[in-house]
Short mmCIF file of C-alpha atoms and ligand atoms in Angstrom, two decimals:
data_model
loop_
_atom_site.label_atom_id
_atom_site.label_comp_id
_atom_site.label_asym_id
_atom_site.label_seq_id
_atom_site.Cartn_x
_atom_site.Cartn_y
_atom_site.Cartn_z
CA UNK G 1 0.00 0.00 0.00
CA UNK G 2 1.53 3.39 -0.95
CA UNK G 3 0.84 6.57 1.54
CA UNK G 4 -1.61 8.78 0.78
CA UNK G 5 -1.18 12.69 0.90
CA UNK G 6 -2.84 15.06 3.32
CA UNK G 7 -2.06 18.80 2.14
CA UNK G 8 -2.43 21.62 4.75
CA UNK G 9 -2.45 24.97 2.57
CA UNK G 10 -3.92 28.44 4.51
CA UNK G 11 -2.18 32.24 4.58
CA UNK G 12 0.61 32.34 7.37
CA UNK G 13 -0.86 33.31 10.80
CA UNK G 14 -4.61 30.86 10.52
CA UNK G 15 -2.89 28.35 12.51
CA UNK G 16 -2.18 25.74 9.89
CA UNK G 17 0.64 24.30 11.68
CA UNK G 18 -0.76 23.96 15.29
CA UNK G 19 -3.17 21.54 13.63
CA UNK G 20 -0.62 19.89 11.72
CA UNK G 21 2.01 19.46 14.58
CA UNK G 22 -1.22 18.12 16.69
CA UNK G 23 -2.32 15.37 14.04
CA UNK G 24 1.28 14.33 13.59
CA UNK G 25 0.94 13.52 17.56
CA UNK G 26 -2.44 12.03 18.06
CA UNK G 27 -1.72 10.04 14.54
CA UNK G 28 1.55 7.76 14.33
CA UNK G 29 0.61 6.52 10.65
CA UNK G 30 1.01 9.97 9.96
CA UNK G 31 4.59 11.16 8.67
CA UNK G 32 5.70 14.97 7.98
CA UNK G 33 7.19 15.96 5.14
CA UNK G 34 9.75 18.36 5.95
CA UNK G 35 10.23 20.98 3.39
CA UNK G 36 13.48 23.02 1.99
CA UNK G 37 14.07 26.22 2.55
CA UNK G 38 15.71 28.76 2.09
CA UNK G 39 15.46 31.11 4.80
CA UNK G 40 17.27 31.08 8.13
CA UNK G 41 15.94 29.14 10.71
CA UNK G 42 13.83 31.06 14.04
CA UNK G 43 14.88 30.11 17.10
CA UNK G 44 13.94 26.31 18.21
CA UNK G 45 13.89 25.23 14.53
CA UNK G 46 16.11 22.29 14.08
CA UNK G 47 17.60 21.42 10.95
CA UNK G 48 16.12 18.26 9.44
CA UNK G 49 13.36 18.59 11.81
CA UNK G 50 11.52 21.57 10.83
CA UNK G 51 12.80 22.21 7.34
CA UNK G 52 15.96 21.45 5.81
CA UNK G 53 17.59 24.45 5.92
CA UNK G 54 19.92 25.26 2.63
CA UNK G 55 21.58 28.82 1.53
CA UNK G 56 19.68 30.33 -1.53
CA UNK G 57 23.06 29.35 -3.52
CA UNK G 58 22.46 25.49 -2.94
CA UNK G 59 18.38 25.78 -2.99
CA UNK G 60 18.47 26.96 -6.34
CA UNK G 61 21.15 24.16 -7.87
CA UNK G 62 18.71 21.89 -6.48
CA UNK G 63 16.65 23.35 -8.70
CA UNK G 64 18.41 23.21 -11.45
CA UNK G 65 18.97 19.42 -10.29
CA UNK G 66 15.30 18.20 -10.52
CA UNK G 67 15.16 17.60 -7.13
CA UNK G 68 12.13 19.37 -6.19
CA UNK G 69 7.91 17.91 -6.99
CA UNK G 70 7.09 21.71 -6.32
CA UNK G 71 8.83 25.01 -5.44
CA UNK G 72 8.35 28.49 -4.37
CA UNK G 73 9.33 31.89 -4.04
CA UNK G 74 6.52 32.43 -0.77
CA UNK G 75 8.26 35.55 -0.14
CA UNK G 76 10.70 37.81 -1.58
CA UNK G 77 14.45 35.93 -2.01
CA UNK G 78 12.58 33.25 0.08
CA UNK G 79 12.39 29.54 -0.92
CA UNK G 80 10.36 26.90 0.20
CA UNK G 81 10.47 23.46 -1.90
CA UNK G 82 9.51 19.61 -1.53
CA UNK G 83 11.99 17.61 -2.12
CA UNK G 84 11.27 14.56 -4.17
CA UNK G 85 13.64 12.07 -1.97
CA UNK G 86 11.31 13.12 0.83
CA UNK G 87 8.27 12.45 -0.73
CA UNK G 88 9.67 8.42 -1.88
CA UNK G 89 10.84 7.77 1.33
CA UNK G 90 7.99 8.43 3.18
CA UNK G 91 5.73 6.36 1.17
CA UNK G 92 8.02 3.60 0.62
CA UNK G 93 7.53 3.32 4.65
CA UNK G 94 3.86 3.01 3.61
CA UNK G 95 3.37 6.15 5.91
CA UNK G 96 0.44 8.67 4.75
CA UNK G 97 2.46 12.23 4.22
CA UNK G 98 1.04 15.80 6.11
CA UNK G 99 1.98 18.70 4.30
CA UNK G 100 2.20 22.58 5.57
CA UNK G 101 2.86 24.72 1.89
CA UNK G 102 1.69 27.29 0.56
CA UNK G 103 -1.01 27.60 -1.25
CA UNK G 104 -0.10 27.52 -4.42
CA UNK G 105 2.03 25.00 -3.60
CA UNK G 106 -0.95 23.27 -2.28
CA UNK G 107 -2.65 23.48 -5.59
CA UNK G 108 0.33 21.70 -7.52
CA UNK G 109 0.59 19.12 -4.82
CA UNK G 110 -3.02 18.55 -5.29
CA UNK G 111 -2.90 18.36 -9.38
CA UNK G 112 -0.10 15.79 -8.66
CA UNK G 113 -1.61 13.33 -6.57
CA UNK G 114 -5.18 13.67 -7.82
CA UNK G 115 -7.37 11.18 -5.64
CA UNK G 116 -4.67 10.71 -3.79
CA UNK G 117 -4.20 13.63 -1.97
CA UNK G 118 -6.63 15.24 0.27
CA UNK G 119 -6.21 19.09 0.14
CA UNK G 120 -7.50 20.81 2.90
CA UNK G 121 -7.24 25.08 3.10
CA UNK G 122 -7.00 26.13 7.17
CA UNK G 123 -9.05 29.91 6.81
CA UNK G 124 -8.63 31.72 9.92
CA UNK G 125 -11.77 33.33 10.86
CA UNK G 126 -10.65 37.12 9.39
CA UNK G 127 -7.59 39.29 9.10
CA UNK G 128 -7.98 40.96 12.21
CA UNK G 129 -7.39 37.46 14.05
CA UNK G 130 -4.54 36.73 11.69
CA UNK G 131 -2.63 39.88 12.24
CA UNK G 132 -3.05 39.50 16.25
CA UNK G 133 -1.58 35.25 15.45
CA UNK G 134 1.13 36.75 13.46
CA UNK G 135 1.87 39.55 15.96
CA UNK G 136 1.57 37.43 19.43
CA UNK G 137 3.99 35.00 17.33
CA UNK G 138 6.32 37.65 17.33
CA UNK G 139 8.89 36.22 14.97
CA UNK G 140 8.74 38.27 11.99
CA UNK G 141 9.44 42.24 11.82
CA UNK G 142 6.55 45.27 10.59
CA UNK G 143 7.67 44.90 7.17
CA UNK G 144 7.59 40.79 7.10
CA UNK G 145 4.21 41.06 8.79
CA UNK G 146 2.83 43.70 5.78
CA UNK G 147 4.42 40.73 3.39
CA UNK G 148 2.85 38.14 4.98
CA UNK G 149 -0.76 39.54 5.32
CA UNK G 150 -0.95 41.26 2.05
CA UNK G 151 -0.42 37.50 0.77
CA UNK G 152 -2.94 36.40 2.85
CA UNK G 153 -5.44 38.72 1.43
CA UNK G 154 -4.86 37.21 -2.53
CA UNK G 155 -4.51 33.54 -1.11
CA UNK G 156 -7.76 33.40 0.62
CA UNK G 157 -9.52 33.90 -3.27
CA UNK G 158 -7.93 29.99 -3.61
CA UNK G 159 -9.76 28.55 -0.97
CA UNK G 160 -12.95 26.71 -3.34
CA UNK G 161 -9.97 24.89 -4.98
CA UNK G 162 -9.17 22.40 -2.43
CA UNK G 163 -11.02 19.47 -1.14
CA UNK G 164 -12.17 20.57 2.08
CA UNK G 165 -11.98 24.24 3.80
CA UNK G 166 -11.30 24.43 7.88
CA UNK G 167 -12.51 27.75 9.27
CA UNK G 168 -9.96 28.05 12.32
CA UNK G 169 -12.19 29.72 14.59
CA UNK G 170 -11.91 27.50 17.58
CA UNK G 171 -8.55 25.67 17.76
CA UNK G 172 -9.63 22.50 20.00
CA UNK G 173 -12.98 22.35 17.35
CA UNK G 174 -10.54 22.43 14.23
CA UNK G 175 -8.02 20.17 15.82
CA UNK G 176 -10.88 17.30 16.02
CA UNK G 177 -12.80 18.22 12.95
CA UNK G 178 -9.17 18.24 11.26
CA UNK G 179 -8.55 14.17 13.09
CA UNK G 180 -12.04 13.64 11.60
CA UNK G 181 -11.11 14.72 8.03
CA UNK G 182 -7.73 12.71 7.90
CA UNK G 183 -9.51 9.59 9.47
CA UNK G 184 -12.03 9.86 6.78
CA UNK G 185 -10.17 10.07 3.83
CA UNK G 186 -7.91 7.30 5.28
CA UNK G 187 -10.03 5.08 5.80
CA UNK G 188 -11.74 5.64 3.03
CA UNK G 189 -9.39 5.12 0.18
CA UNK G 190 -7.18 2.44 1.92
P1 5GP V 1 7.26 29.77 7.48
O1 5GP V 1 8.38 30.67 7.02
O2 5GP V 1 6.26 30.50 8.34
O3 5GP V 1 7.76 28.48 8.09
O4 5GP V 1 6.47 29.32 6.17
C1 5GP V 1 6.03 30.25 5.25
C2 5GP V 1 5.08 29.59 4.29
O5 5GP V 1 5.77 28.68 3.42
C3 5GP V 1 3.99 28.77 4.96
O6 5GP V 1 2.74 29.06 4.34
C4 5GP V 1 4.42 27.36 4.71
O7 5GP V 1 3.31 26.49 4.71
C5 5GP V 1 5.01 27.50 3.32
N1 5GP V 1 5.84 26.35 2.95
C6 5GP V 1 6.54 25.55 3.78
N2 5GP V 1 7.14 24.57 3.09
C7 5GP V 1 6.77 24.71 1.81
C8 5GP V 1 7.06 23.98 0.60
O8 5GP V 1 7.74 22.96 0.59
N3 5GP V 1 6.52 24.44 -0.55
C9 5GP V 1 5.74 25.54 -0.59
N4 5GP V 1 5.26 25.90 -1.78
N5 5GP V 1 5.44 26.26 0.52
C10 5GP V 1 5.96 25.85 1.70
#
């Protein structure tokens, strides 16, 4: 049996990852895919762990290399990618793979892995909350906030293209309904 593919796509700051990190816990059939990137790790970020962290000079001979299933430029002079080798060795364990990308990122996953993947867009109830999630976070500057919430603003018009939307308005809600979704589609299409 070959792993199936969750995707977890929403602007920065709708609290995407708490849900991931807390399915990755409550579900050991479930593996992460960690991502490369190119910026520099925050503090507590472990190499391997969190991302793979790589200067912009070796992310983009990756590139050239054909290493990555889908890459981006989420920010300015910032690169995120999935790495191929990630992707194979995950399912080769026969473990189902959680994603946290971007949304377009999402998308291409998505196109990829047709009925394989279930793609699921995390919307955070409005901006207002967002900007408080981002600022409370407090580990980007004022002009990496503006970045991140003016992308926010044109991602949200994506949402009707995944499989499922999450509105994020009560964490321990969206943390079960999330378990719910995942079980579902597991169990499912196994
Ligand atoms: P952060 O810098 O906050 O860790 O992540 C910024 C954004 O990049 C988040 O929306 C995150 O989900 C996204 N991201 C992380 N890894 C990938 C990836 O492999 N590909 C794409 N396209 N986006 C990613």
């Amino acid at each position: 049996m070959t792993g199936k593919i969750i995707i977890f796509s929403a602007p920065s700051g709708s609290g995407k990852t708490t849900i991931v990190h807390h399915l990755l816990k409550a579900m050991p059939e479930l593996a992460f895919s960690v991502s490369a990137t190119s910026r520099k790790p925050r503090k507590n970020e472990k190499q391997g762990v969190d991302y793979y962290f790589l200067t912009p000079e070796d992310f983009k001979k990756r590139v050239l290399e054909g290493a990555f299933l889908e890459w981006e430029e989420v920010y300015d002079g910032q690169f995120y990618g999935t790495l191929r080798s990630e992707v194979e060795q995950l399912r080769m364990k026969g473990k189902h793979i959680v994603f946290d990308i971007d949304v377009k990122g999402g998308m291409n996953l998505k196109k990829e892995f047709g009925d394989d993947a279930l793609a699921i867009f995390v919307k955070s109830p409005g901006l207002d909350v967002m900007e408080e999630r981002l600022r409370k976070r407090g580990t980007d500057s004022g002009n990496q906030l503006k970045k991140r919430i003016s992308k926010a603003v044109s991602e949200i018009s994506y949402a009707d293209q995944f499989d499922r939307i999450l509105v994020n308005e009560d964490l321990q809600d969206s943390l079960k309904k999330a378990e719910n979704l995942v079980k579902e589609f597991i169990n499912f299409t196994s």
